[in-house]
Short mmCIF file of C-alpha atoms in Angstrom, two decimals:
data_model
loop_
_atom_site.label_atom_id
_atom_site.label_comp_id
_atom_site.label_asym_id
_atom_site.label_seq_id
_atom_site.Cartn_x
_atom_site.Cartn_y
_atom_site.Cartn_z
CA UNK A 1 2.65 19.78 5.30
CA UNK A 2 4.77 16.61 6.23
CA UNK A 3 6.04 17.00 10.39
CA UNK A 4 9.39 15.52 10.81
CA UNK A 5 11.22 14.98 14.59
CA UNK A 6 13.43 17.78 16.30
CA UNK A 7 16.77 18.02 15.12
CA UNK A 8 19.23 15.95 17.63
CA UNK A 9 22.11 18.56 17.50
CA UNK A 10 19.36 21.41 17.59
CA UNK A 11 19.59 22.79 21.16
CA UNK A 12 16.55 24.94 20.58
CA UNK A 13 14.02 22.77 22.53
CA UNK A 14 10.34 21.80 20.75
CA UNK A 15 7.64 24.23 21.76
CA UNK A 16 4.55 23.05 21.98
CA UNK A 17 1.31 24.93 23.21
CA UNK A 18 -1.79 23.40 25.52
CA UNK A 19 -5.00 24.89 25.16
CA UNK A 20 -8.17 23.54 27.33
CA UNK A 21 -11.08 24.64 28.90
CA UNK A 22 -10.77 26.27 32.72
CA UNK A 23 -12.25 24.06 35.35
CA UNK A 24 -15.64 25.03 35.17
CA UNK A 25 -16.61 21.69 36.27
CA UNK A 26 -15.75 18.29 37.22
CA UNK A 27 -14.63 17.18 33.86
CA UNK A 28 -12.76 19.79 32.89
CA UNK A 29 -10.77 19.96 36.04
CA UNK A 30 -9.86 16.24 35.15
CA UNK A 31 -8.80 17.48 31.93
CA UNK A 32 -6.62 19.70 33.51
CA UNK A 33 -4.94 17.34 36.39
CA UNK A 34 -4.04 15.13 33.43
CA UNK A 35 -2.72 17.59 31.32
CA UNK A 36 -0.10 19.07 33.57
CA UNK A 37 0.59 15.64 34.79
CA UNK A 38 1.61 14.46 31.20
CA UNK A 39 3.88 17.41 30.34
CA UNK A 40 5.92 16.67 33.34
CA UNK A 41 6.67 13.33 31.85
CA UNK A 42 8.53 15.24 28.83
CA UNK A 43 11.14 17.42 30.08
CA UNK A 44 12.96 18.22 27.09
CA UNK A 45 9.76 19.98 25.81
CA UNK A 46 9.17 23.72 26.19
CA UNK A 47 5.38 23.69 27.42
CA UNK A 48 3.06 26.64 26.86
CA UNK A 49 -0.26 25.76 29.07
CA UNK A 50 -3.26 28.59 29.51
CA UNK A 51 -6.57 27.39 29.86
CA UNK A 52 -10.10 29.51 28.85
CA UNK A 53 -13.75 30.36 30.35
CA UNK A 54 -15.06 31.42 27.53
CA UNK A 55 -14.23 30.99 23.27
CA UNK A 56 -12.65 34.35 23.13
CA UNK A 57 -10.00 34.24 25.92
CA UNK A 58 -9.04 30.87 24.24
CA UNK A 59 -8.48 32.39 20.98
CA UNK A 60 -6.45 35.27 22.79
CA UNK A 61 -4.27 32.69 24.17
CA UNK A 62 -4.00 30.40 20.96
CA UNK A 63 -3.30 34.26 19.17
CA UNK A 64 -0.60 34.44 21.84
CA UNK A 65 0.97 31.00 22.10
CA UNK A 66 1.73 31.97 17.86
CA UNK A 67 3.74 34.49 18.64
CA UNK A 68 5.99 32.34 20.94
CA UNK A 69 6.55 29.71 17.73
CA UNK A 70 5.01 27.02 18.83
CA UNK A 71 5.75 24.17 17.00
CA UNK A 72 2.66 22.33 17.81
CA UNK A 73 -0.60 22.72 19.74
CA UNK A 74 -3.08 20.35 21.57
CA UNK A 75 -6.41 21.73 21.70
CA UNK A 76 -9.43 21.15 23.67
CA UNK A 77 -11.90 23.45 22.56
CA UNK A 78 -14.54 25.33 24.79
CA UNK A 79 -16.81 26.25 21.71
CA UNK A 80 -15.49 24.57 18.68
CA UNK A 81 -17.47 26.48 16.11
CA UNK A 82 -15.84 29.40 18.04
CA UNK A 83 -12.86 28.52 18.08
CA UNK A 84 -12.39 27.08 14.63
CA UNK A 85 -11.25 30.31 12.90
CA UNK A 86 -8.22 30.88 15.33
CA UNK A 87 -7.16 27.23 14.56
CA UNK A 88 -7.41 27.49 11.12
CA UNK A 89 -4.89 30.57 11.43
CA UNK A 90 -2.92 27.56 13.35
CA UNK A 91 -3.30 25.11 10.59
CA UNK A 92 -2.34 28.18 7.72
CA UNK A 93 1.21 28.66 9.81
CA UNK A 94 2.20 24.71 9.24
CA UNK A 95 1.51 24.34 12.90
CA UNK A 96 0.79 20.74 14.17
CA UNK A 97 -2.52 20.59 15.67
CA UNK A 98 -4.04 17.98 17.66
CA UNK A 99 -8.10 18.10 18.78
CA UNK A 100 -9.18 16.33 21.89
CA UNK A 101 -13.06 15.45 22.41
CA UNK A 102 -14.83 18.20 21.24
CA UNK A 103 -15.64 18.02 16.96
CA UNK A 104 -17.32 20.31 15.07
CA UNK A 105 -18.01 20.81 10.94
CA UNK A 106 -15.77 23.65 11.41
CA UNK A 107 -13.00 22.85 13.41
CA UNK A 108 -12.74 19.40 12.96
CA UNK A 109 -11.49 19.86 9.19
CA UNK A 110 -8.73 22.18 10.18
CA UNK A 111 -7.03 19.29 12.44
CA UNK A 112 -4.18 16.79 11.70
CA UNK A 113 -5.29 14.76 14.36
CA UNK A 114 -8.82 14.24 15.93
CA UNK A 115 -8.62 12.57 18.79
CA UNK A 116 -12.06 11.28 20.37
CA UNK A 117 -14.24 9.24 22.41
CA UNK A 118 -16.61 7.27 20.92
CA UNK A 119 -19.96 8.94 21.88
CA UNK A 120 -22.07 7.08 19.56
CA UNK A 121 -21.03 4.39 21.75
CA UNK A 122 -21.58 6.36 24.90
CA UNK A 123 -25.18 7.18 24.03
CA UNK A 124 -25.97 3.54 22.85
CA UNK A 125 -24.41 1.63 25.76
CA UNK A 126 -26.03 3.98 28.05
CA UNK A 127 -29.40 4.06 26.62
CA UNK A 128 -29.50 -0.19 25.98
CA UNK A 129 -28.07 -0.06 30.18
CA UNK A 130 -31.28 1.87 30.80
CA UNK A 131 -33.82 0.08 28.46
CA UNK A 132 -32.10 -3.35 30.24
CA UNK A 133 -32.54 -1.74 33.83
CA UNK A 134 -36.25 -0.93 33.54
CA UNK A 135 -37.21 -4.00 31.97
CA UNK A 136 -38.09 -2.24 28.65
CA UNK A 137 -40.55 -0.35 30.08
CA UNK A 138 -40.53 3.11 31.97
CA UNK A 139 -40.53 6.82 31.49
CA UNK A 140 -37.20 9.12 31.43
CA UNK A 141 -36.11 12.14 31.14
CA UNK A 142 -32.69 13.84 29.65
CA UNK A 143 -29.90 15.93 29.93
CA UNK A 144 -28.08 17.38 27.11
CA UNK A 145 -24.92 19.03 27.07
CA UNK A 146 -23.23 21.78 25.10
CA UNK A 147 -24.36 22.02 21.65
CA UNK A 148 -21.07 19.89 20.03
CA UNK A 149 -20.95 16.38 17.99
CA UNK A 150 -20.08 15.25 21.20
CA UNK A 151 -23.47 15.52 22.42
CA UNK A 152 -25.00 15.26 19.04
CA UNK A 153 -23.75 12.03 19.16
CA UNK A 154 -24.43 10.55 22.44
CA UNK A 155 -27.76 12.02 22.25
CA UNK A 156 -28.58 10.59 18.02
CA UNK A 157 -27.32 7.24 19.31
CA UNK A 158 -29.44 7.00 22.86
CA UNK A 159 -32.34 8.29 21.06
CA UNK A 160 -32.09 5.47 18.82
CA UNK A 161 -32.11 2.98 21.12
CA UNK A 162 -34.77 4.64 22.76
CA UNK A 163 -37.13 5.02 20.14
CA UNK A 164 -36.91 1.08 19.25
CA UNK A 165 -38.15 -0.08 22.72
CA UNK A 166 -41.31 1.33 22.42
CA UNK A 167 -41.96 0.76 26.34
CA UNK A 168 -39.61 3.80 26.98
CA UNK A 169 -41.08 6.87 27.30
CA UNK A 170 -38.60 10.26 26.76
CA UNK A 171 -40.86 12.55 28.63
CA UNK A 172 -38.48 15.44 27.92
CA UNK A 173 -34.60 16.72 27.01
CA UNK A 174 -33.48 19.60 27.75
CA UNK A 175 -29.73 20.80 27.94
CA UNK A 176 -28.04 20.93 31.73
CA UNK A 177 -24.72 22.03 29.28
CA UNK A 178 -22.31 19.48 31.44
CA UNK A 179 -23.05 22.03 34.26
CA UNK A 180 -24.28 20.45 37.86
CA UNK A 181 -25.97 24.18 38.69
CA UNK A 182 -27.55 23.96 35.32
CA UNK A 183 -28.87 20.27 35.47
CA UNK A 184 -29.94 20.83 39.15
CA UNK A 185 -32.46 23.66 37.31
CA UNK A 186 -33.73 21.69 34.53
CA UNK A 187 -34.11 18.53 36.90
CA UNK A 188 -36.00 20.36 39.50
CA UNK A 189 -38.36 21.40 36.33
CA UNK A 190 -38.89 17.76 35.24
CA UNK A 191 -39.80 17.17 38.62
CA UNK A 192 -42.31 19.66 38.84
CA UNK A 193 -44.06 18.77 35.51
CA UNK A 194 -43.91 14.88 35.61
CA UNK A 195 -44.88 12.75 38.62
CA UNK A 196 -43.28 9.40 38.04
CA UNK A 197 -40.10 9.60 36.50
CA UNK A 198 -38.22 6.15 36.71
CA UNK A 199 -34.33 6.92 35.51
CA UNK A 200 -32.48 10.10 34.40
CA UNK A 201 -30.44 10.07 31.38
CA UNK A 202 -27.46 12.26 32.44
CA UNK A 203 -25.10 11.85 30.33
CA UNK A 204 -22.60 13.35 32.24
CA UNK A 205 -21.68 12.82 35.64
CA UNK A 206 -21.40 16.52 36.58
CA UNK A 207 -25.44 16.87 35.52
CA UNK A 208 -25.65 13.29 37.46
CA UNK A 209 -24.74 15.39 40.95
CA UNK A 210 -27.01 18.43 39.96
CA UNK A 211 -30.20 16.10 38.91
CA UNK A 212 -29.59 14.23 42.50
CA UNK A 213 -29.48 17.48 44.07
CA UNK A 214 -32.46 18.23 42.84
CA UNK A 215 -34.21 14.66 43.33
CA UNK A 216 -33.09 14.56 46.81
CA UNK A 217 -34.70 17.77 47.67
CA UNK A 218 -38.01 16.81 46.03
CA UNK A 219 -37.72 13.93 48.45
CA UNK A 220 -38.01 11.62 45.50
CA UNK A 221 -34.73 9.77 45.93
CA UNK A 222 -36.33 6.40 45.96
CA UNK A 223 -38.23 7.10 42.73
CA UNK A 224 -35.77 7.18 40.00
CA UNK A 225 -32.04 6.44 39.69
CA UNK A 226 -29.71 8.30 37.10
CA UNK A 227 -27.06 6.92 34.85
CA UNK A 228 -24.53 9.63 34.29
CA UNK A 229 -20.95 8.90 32.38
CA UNK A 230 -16.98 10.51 32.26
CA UNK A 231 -16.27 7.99 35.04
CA UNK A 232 -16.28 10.91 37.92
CA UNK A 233 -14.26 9.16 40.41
CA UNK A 234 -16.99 9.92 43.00
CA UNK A 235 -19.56 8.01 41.25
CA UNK A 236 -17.53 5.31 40.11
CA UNK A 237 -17.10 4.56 43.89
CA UNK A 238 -20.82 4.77 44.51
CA UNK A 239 -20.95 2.43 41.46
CA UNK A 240 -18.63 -0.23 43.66
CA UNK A 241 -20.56 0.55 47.11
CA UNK A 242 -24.25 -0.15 45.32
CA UNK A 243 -25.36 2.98 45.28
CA UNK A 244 -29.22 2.30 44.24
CA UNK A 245 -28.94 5.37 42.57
CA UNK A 246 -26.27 5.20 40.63
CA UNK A 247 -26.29 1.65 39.35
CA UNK A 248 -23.97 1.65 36.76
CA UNK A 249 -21.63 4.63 34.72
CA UNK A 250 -20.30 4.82 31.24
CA UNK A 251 -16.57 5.79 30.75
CA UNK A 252 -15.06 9.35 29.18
CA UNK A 253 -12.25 9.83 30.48
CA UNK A 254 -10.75 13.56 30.84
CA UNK A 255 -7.13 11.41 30.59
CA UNK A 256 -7.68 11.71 26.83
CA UNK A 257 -5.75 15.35 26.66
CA UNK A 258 -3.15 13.47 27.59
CA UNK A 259 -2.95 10.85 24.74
CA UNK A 260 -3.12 14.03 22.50
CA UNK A 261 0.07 15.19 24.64
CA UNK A 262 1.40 12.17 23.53
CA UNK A 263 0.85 12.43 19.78
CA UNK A 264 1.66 15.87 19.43
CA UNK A 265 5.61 14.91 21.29
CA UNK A 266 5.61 11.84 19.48
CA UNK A 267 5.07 13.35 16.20
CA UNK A 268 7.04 16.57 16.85
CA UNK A 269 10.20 14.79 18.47
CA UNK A 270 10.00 11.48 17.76
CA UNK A 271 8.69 11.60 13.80
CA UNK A 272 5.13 9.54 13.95
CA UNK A 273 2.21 9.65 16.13
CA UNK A 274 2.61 5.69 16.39
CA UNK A 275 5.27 6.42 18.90
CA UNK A 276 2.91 7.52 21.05
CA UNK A 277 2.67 4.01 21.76
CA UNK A 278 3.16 2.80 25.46
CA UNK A 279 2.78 6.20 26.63
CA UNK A 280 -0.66 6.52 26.28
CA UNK A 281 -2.69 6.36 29.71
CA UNK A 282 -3.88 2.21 29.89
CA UNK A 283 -7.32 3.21 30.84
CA UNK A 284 -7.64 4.67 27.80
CA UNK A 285 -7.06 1.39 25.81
CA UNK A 286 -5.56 2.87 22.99
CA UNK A 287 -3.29 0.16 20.95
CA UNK A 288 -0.54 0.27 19.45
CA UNK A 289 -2.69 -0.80 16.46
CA UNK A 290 -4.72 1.99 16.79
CA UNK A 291 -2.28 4.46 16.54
CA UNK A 292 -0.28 2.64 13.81
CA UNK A 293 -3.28 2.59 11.75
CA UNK A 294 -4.05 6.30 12.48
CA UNK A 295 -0.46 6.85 11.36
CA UNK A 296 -1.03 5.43 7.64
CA UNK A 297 -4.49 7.37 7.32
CA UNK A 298 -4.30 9.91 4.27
CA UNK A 299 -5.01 13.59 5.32
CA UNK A 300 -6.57 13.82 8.63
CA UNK A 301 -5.78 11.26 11.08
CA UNK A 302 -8.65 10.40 13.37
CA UNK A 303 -7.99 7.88 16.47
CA UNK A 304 -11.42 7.14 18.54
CA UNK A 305 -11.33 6.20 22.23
CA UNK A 306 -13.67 3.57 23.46
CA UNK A 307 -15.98 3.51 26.30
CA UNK A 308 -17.26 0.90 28.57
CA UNK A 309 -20.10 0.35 31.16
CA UNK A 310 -18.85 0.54 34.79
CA UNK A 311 -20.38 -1.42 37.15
CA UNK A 312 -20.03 -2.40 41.06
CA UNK A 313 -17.96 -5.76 39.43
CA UNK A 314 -15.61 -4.07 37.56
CA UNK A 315 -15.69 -0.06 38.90
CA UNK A 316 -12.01 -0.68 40.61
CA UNK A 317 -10.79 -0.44 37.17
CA UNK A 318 -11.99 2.75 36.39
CA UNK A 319 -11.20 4.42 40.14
CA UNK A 320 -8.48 6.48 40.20
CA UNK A 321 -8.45 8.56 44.18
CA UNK A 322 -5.63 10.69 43.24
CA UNK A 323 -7.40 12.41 40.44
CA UNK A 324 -8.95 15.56 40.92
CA UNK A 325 -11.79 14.16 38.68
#
């Protein structure tokens, strides 16, 4: 179905629904400080915002924002699997549909636009930070996240890396699911079943504060250091004080629901998603070439976010005090 701008003269105002995960953790509340910090930028748009604990309370609200005629919905999914069959309903009612982060071989079909950070990236940078770190040599352990392609692929593409320095030992991965209670558990496990453990694999900064937790009760803080990533603003800072244990951190950031804000107006009110362009949040480093090209892509259109290693030279960049995240 072709999406064309609001009629001018129409004094019926666009209606567009905002769907995200509650603030279960650090992350998410990010997600949530940006979203209803780029809606107030439009005004003129009729805003329908609920966020969700769980897969079925998000479907409940997505059920609900359809019966208000939204004209458009962004979508951050808790469970995309989950939530896949209440978007398709989306999709089937000519509603345009944007998907931020979270991909799955379900509900990333259904979209018009996937928007995403580049976690094959994520997991590569990190895991080549590491290997660089230790020298090639030393033993690790991980933390997964949700079951997603967003941790699919961080996790595929550190592996990788991993598995071609043979001086790296993975003594174990387990999932902390993005959850600092969680990764405190699993962390204080590895640190009952391994007695040298040189760096943590995180991937996530949220599972970075639960593993540390857990480290700094086993009184093995000078041990090991972890390498985390989402660019927590916490951490970042520790990243520009030298924090010995937190060296470096690799970018995600949660401002990415409000690039798909951006798309969905842009291609609701203003007739292409390469409008968008200037709006989006410059940390993000989304180009106008990026979104340009998105905007000629047959079917589907699919923009991917990059990420970059922050580090005590450069963390002022990525620190942003007023966030909640």
């Amino acid at each position: 179905m072709v999406f064309g701008c609001a009629n001018k003269d129409d004094q019926t105002k666009l209606r567009i629904g905002v769907s995200i995960p509650a603030a279960d953790h650090g992350w998410t509340a990010g997600v949530g400080y940006w979203a209803q910090t780029e809606m107030k930028n439009y005004p003129d748009i009729e805003w329908v915002y609920a966020t969700a604990n769980e897969p079925g309370k998000q479907t409940s609200d997505i059920e609900d924002m359809m019966t208000q005629n939204i004209n458009g919905l962004v979508l951050l999914a808790t469970e995309p699997n989950a939530v896949a069959p209440v978007a398709q309903k989306v999709k089937d009612r000519g509603i345009f549909l944007v998907s931020v982060d979270r991909g799955s071989d379900t509900l990333t079909p259904v979209v018009d636009v996937f928007l995403e950070g580049d976690n094959k990236a994520f997991g590569k940078k990190s895991a080549e930070y590491i290997v660089e770190k230790l020298n090639g040599k030393g033993k690790i352990v991980v933390l997964r996240g949700i079951p997603s392609s967003v941790d699919k692929d961080r996790y595929d593409a550190a592996m990788a890396v991993f598995g071609a320095n043979k001086g790296i030992e993975v003594l174990s991965a387990q999932p902390g699911m993005w959850n600092q209670q969680k990764a405190l558990e699993v962390m204080q496990s590895y640190l009952a079943s391994y007695p040298k453990i040189d760096a943590v694999w995180a991937s996530d900064d949220d599972m970075a504060l639960g593993a540390e937790k857990a480290i700094k009760e086993a009184g093995r803080m000078s041990q090991m250091w972890i390498l985390g990533g989402a660019g927590m603003k916490d951490i970042v800072k520790r990243v520009m004080d030298k924090d010995p244990i937190y060296p470096a951190d690799i970018t995600y950031p949660p401002a990415m629901i409000a690039a798909g804000i951006d798309i969905a107006v842009a291609q609701l009110r203003d007739g292409n998603i390469a409008a968008a362009a200037g709006k989006t949040p410059e940390h993000l480093g989304i180009t106008q070439e990026q979104l340009e090209n998105a905007a000629k892509q047959q079917g589907q259109k699919k923009i991917t976010i990059d990420v970059f290693l922050v580090t005590p030279e450069n963390g002022s960049k990525y620190y942003f005090p007023d966030s909640v995240f």
